[in-house]
Structure formats: C-alpha cells, structure tokens
PDB file of C-alpha atoms in Angstrom:
ATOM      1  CA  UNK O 580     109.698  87.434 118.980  1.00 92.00           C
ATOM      2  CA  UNK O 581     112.308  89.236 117.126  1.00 95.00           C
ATOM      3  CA  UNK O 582     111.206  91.579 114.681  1.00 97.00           C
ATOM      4  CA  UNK O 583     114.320  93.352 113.590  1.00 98.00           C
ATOM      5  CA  UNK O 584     117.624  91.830 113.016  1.00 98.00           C
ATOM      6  CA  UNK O 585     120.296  93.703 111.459  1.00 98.00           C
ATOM      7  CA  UNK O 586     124.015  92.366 110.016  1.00 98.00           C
ATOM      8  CA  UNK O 587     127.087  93.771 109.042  1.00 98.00           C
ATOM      9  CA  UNK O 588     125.225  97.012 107.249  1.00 98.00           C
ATOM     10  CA  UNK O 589     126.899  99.523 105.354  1.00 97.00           C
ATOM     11  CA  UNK O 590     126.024 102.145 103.449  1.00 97.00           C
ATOM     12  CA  UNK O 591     128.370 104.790 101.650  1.00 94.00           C
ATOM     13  CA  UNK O 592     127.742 108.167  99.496  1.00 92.00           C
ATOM     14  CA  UNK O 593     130.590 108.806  97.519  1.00 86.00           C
ATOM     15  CA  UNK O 594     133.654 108.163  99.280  1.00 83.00           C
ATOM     16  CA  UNK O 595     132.152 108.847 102.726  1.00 88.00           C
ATOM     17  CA  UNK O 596     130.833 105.835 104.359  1.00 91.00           C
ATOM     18  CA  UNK O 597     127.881 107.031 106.284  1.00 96.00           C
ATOM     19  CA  UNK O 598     126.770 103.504 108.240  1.00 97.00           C
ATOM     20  CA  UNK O 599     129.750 101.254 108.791  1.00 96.00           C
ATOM     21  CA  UNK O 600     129.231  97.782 109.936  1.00 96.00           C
ATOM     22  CA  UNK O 601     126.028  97.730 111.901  1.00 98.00           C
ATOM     23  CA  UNK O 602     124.159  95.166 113.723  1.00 98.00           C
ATOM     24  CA  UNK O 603     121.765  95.328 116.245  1.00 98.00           C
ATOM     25  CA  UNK O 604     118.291  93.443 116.894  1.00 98.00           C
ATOM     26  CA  UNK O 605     115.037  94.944 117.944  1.00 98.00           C
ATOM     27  CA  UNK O 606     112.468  92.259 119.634  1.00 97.00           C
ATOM     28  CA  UNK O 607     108.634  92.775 119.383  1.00 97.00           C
ATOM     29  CA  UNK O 608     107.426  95.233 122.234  1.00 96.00           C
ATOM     30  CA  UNK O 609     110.899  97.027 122.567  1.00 97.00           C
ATOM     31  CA  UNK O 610     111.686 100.444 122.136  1.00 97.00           C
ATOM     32  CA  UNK O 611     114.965 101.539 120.818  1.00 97.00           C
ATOM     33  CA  UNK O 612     116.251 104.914 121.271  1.00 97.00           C
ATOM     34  CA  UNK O 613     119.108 106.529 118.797  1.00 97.00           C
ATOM     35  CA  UNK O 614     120.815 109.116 119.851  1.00 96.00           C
ATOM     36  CA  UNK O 615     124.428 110.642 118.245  1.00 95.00           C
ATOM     37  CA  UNK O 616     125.804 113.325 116.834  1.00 94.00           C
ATOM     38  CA  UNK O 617     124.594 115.086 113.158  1.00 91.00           C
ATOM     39  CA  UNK O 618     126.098 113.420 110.924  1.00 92.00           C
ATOM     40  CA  UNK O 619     126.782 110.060 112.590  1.00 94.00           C
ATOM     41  CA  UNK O 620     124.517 108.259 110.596  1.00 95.00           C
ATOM     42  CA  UNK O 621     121.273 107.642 112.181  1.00 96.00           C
ATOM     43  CA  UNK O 622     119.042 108.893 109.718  1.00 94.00           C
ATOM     44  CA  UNK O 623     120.329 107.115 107.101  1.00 96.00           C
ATOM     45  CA  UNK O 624     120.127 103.910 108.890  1.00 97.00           C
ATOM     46  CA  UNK O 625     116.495 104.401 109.009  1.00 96.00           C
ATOM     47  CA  UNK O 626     116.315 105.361 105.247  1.00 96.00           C
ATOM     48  CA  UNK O 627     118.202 101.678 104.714  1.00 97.00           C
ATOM     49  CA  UNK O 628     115.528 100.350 107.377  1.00 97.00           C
ATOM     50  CA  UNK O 629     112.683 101.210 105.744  1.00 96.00           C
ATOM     51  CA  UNK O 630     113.858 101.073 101.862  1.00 95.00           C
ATOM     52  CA  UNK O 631     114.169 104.647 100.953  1.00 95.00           C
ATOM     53  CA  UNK O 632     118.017 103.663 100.478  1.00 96.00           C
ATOM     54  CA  UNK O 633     120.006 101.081  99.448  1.00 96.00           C
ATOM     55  CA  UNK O 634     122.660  99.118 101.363  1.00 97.00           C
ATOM     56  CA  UNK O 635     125.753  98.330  99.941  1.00 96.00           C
ATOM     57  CA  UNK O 636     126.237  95.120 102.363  1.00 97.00           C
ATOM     58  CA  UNK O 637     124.841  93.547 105.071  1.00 97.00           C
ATOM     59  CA  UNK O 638     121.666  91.466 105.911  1.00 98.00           C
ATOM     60  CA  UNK O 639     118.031  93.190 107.309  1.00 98.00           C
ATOM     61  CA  UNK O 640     115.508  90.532 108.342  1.00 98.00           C
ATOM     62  CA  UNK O 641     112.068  91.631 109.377  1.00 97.00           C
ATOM     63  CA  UNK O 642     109.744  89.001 111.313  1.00 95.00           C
ATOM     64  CA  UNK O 643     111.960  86.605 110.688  1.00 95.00           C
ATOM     65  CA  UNK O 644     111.492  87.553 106.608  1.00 96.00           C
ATOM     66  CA  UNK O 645     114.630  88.259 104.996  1.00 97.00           C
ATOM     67  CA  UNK O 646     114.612  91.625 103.186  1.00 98.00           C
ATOM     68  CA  UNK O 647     117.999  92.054 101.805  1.00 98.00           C
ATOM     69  CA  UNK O 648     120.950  89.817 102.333  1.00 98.00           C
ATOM     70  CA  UNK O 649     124.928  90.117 101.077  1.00 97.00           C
ATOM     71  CA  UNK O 650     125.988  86.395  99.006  1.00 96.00           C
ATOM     72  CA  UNK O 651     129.252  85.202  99.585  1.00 94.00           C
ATOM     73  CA  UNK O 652     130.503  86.688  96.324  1.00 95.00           C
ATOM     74  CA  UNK O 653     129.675  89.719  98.130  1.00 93.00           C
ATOM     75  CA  UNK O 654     126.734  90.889  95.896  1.00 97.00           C
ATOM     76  CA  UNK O 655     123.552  92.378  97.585  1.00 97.00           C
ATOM     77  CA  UNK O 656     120.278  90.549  96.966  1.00 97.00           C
ATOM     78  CA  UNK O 657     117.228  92.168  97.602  1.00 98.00           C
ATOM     79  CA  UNK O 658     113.780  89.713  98.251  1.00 97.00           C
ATOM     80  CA  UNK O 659     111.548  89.457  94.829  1.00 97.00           C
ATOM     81  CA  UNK O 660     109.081  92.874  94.466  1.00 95.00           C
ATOM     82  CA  UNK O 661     106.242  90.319  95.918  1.00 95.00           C
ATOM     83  CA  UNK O 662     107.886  89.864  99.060  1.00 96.00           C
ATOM     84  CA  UNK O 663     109.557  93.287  99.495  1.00 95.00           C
ATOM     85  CA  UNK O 664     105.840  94.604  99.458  1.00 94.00           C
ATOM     86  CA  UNK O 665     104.848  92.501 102.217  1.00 94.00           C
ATOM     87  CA  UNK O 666     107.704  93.213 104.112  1.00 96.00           C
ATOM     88  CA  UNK O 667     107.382  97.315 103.538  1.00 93.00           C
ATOM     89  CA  UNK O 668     104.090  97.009 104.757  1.00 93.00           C
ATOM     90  CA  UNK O 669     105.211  95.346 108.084  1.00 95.00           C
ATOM     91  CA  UNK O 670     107.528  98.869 108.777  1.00 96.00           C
ATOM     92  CA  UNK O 671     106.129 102.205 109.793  1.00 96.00           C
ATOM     93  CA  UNK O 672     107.638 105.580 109.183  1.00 95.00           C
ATOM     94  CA  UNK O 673     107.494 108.953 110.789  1.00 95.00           C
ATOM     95  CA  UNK O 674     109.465 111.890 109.147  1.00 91.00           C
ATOM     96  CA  UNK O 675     111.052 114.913 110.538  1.00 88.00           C
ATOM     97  CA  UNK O 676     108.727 117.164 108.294  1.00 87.00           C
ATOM     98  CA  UNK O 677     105.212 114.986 108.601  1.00 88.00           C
ATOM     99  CA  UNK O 678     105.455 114.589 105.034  1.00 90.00           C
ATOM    100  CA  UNK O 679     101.534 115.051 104.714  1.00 95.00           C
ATOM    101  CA  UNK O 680      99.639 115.652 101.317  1.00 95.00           C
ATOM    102  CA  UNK O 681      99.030 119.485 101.753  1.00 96.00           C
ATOM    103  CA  UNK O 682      95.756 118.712  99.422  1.00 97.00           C
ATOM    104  CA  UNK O 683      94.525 115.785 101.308  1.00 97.00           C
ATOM    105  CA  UNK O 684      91.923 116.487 104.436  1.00 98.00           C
ATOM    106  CA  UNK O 685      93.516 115.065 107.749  1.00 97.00           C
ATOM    107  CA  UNK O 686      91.113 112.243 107.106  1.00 97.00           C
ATOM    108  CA  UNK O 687      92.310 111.459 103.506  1.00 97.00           C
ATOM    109  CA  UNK O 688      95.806 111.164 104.835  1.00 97.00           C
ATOM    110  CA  UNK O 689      95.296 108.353 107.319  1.00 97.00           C
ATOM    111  CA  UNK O 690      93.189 106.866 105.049  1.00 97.00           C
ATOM    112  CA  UNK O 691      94.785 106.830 101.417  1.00 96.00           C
ATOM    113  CA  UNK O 692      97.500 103.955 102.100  1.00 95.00           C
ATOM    114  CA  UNK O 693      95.076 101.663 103.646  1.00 96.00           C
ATOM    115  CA  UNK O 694      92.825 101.877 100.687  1.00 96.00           C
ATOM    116  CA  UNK O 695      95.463 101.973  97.861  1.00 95.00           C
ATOM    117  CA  UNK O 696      98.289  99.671  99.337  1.00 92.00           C
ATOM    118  CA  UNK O 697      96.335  97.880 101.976  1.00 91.00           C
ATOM    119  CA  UNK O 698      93.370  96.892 100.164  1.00 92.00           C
ATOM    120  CA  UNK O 699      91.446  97.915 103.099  1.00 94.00           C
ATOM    121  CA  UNK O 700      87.694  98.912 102.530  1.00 96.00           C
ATOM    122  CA  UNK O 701      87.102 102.783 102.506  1.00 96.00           C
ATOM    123  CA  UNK O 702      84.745 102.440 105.374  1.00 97.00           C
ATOM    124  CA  UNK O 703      86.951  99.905 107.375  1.00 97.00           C
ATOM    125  CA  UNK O 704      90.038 102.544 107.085  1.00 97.00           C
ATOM    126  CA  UNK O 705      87.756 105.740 107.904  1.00 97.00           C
ATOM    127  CA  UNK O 706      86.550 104.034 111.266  1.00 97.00           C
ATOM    128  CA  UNK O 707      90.520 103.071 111.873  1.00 97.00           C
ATOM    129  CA  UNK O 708      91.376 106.634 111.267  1.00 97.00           C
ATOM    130  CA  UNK O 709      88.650 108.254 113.332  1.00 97.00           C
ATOM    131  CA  UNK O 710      89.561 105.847 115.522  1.00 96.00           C
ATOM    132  CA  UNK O 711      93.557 106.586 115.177  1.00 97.00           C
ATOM    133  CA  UNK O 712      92.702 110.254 115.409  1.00 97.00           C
ATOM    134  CA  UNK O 713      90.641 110.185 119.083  1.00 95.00           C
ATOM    135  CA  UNK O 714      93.660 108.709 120.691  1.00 94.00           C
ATOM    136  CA  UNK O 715      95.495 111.611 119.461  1.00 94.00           C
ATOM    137  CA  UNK O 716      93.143 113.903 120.155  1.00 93.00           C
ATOM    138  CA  UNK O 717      92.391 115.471 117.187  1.00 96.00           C
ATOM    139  CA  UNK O 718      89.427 113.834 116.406  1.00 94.00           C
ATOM    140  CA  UNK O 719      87.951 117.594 115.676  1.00 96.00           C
ATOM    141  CA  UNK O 720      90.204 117.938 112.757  1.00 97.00           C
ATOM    142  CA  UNK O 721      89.312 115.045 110.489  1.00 97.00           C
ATOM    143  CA  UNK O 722      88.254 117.353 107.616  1.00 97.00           C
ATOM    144  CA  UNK O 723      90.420 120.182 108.413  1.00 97.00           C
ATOM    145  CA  UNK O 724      94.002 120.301 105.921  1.00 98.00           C
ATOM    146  CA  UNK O 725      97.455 120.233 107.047  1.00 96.00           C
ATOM    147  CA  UNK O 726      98.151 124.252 106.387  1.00 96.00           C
ATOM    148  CA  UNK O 727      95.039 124.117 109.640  1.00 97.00           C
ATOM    149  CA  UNK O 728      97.391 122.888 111.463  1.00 95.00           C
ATOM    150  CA  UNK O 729      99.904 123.413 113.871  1.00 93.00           C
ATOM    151  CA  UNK O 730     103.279 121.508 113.419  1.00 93.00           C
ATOM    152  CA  UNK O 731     102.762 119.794 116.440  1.00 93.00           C
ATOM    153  CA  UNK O 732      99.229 118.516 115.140  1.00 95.00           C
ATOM    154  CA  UNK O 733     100.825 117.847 111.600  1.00 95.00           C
ATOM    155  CA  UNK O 734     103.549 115.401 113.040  1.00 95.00           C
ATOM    156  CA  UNK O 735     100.669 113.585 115.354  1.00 95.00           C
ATOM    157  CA  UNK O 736      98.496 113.316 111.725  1.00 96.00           C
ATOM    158  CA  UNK O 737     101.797 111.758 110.760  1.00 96.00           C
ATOM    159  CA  UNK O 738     102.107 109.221 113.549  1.00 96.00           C
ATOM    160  CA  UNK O 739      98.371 108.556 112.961  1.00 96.00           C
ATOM    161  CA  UNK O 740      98.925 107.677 109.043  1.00 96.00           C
ATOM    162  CA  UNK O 741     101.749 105.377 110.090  1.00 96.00           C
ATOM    163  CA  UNK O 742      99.793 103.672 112.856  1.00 96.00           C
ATOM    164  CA  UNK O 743      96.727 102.974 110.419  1.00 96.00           C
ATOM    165  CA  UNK O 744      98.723 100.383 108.084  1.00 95.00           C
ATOM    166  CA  UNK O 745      99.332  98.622 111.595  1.00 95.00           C
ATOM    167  CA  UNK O 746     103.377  98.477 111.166  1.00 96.00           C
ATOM    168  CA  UNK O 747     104.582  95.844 113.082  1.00 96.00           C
ATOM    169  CA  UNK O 748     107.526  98.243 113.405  1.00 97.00           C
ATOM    170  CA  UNK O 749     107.312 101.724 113.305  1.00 97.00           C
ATOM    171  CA  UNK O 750     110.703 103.801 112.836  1.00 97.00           C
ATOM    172  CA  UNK O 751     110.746 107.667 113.622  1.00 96.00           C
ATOM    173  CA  UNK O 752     113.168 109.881 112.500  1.00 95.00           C
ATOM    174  CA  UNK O 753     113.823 112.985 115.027  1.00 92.00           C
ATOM    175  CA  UNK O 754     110.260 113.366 114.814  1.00 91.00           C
ATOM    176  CA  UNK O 755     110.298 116.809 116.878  1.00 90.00           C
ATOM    177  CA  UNK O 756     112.999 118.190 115.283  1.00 87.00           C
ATOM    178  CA  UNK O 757     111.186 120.344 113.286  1.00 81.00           C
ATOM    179  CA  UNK O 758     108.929 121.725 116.064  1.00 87.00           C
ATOM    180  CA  UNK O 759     108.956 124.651 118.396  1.00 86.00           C
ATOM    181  CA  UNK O 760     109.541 123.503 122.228  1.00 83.00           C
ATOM    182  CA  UNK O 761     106.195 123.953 123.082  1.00 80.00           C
ATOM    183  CA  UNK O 762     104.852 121.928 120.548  1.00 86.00           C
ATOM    184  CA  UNK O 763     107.413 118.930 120.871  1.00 90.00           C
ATOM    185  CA  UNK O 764     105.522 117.794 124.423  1.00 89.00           C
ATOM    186  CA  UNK O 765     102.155 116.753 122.531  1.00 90.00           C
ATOM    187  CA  UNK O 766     104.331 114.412 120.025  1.00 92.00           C
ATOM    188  CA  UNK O 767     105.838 112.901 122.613  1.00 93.00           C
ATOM    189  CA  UNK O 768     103.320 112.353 124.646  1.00 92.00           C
ATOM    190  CA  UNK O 769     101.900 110.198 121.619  1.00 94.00           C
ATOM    191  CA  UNK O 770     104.870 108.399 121.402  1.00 94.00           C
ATOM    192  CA  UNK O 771     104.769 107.358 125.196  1.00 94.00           C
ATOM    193  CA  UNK O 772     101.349 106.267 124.500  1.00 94.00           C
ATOM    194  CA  UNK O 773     102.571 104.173 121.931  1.00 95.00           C
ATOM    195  CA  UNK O 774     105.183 102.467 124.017  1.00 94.00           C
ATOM    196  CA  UNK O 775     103.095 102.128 127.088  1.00 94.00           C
ATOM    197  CA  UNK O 776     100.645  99.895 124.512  1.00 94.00           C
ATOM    198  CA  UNK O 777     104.512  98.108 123.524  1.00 95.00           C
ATOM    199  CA  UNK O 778     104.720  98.958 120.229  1.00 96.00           C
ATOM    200  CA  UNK O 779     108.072  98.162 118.573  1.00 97.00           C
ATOM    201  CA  UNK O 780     109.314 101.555 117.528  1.00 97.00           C
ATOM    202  CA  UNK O 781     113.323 102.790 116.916  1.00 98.00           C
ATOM    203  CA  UNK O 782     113.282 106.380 117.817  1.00 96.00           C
ATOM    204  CA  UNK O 783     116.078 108.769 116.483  1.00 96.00           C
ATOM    205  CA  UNK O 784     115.558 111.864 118.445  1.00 94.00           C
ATOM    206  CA  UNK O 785     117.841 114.684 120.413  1.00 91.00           C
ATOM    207  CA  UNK O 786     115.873 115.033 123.133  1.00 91.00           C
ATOM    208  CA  UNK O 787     118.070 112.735 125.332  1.00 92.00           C
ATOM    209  CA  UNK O 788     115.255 113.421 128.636  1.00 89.00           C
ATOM    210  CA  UNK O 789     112.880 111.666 126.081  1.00 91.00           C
ATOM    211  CA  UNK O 790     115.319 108.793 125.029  1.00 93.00           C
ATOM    212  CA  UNK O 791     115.957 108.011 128.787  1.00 92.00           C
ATOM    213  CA  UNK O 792     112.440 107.985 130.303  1.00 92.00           C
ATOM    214  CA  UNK O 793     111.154 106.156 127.985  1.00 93.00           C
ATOM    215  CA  UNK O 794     113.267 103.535 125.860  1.00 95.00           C
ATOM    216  CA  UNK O 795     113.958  99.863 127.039  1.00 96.00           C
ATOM    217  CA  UNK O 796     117.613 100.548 124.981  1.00 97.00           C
ATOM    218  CA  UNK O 797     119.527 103.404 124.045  1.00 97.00           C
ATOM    219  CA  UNK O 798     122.127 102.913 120.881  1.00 98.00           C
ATOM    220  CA  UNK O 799     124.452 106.145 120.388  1.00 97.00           C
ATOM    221  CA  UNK O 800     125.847 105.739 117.196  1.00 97.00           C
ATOM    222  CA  UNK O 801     128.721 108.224 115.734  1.00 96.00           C
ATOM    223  CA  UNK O 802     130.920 107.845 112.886  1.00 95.00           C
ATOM    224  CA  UNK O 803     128.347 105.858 110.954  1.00 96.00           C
ATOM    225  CA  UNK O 804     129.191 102.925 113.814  1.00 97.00           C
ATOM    226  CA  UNK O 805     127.697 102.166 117.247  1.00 97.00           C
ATOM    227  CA  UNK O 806     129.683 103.294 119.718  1.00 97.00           C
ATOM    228  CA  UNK O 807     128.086 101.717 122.704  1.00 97.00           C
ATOM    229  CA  UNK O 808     124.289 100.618 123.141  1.00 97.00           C
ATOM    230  CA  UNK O 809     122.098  99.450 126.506  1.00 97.00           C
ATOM    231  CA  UNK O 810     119.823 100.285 129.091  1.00 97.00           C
ATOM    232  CA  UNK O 811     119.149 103.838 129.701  1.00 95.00           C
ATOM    233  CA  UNK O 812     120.404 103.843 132.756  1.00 94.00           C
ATOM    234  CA  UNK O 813     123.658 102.498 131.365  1.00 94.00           C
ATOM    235  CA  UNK O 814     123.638 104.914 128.466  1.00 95.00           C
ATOM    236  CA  UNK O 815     123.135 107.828 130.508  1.00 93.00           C
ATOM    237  CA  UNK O 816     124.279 107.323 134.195  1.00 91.00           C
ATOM    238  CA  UNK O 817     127.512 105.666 133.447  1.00 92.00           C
ATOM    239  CA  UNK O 818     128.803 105.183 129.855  1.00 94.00           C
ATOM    240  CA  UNK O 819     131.603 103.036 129.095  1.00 93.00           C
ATOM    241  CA  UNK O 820     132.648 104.722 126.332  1.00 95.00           C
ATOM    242  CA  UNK O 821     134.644 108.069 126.394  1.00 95.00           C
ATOM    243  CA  UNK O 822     132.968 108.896 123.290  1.00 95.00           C
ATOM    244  CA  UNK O 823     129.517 108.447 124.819  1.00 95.00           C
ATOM    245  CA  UNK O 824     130.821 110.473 127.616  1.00 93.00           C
ATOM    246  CA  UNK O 825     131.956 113.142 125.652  1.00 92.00           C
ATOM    247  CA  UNK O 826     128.591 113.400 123.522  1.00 94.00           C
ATOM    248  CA  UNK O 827     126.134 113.872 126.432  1.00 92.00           C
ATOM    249  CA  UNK O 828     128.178 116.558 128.403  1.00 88.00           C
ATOM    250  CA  UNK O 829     126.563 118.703 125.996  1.00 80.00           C
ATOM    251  CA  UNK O 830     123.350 118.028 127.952  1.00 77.00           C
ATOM    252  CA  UNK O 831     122.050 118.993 131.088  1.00 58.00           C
ATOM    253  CA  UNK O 832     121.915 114.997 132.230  1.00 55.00           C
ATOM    254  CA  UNK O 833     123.986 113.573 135.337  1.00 50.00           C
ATOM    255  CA  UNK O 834     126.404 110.899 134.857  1.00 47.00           C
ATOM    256  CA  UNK O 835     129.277 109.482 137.065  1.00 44.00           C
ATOM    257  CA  UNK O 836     132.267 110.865 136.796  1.00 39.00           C
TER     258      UNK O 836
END
C-alpha cells in the first residue's frame, strides 16, 4: 500500500527556492533515509510533509487521501479543515530539539494529544504510554519532567509521543542532531526498533552509518532537488551521480572509485 506520494513540490522563501520539483513515493513498511547537504532542503520538505509549511505547487497524497493538490490554473488547493485533520493525524513527527512541554511529566506528554486531538480515553492513552515508554526503556521516568532528563531520553520521550497517536507515517527530522555522540546510540537504537516492527518512517539524519544499515532507500537531496535516490547499497557503494560522490567523501564510508 502506498502511503506517501509526492508531485512536482516546491516550496520557496523569498527569492530562494528551497524544494524544487520533488516527487518521490513512500509505500507502507518502508523506510526512507534523507541525507544532503545543510541547506539542501530536507528539512523543509518535512515541514511541507507534515503541514508546518506551505507548498507553493505540487500534489501530497497520504493513504491514498489527497492533502494538497496544484489546479490547472496553477492555484494550490488544500483538502477542507475536516479532512486535513484526519489526514494530520495519519503523520508522525519527531523534531531535532524533542519539542517536549518542559511543564508536562514524561507521562503527560505522551498522553496530552491522544486525549485532546485523539479523543482517546485518559486511561486508554496512559496504558498506551506506559506501554510506549517500556519499549523505550524508560518506563522509570513516567512522572519525572523533561529538565530530568538527558537529551538522549528527551528525544526517545519524543519518539514515544509521536508513536502514541499511531501515525501511519512517522517523519523525523535529524533527530540526533542535537545530541552528544554518546547519547545518539540509544535514539537510534529506537529507531531500528521501529523499522524492524516496519513502520513507515522518512528519516533526515547525518549519520550516513545509520542511513545505510538501516533504510530500504536512501534519497540525497541538494539544491532543494533530488539528486539521485535508491538502495543503500546503491547510494553508498557506487553512486551515479558525481554530486552524490562528492557529498559522501566527506565520510569515512567506502565507495568504488
């Protein structure tokens, strides 16, 4: 089943054009890995994604529900409020900086959307967040506050929030990037989880070790475009493009010469 399908996007600031042209689809169980340059685009991509921006043209259709869409007098339509809120609730997001309410228990993070936008009981979404927060393991700090916490711990709270309006996408953006290395390795282990279990999930992230062990497709975008997108394998062992090339002698990864 295809849950994402993206056409023609663009999206501009000013007179810089920030995502130019993209399409790409994203089918239910797949993980997508971005990877590119600062700058090239990514993050706003997911902003557009998950309707923290809007597009200027192109078409997003989410489980087959149309989200946004360009008529042929080129004006952009976005679905009625009724339908946008049922689609928003179908797409997960994890930020760079967790984003957590600093004066909300751990608890009362994971559990506030479900209640408020989910109509969820307040018992049903407790058990789904102690639930949520034993496969993270950090079912110890359900009444402890995000200041408690470590980054690595805040970002895995974060993950856990997303999770508990069961997405059936869930989009993160560099979500280690604001970690020290030592921490990074517990977030990512959650993620693996998560894709193990085939969640759908599109992955910005730098850690290009991360991107290649564990994405089904890699997408390096630059210039607000998509340079060149495919297995990891592909991506990282022999890139067709001399742009791709150029980007990931800057890591420590082996690819034909």
């Amino acid at each position: 089943m295809q849950i994402l399908k993206v056409e023609n996007l663009f999206k501009g600031f000013d007179e810089l054009e920030v995502v130019n042209g993209v399409s790409f689809q994203i089918q239910q169980g797949e993980v997508v890995g971005v990877i590119g340059p600062s700058g090239s685009g990514k993050s706003t991509l997911l902003r557009c994604l998950t309707l923290l921006e809007k597009i200027e043209h192109g078409r997003i259709v989410v489980a087959g529900e149309t989200m946004v869409e360009t008529s042929p007098q080129g004006q952009v339509v976005y679905a009625p409020e009724e339908k946008l809120r049922k689609i928003r609730l179908r797409l997960g997001m994890v930020f760079q900086n967790f984003n957590l309410f600093p004066h909300f228990t751990v608890l009362r993070n994971i559990t506030e959307a479900p209640i408020l936008v989910g109509g969820i009981s307040p018992e049903e979404a407790e058990a789904t967040a102690l639930q949520l927060l034993k496969k993270i393991g950090l079912q110890e700090k359900a009444t402890a506050y995000p200041y408690q916490l470590s980054g690595g711990q805040c970002q895995r709270v974060a993950i856990a929030r997303a999770m508990a309006m069961k997405p059936d996408i869930l989009f993160f953006d560099e979500p280690t990037s604001a970690l020290d290395p030592e921490l990074t390795g517990e977030v990512l282990k959650v993620i693996r989880t998560l894709a193990v279990e085939r969640m759908t999930m599109m992955v910005v992230t730098h850690e290009m070790s991360f991107a290649r062990e564990v994405a089904d497709r890699v997408i390096f975008m630059d210039n607000g475009q998509i340079i060149e997108e495919g297995p990891p394998q592909q991506i990282f062992e022999n890139p067709s493009n001399e742009r791709t090339r150029s980007f990931l002698q800057n890591y420590n990864l082996s690819f034909r010469a």
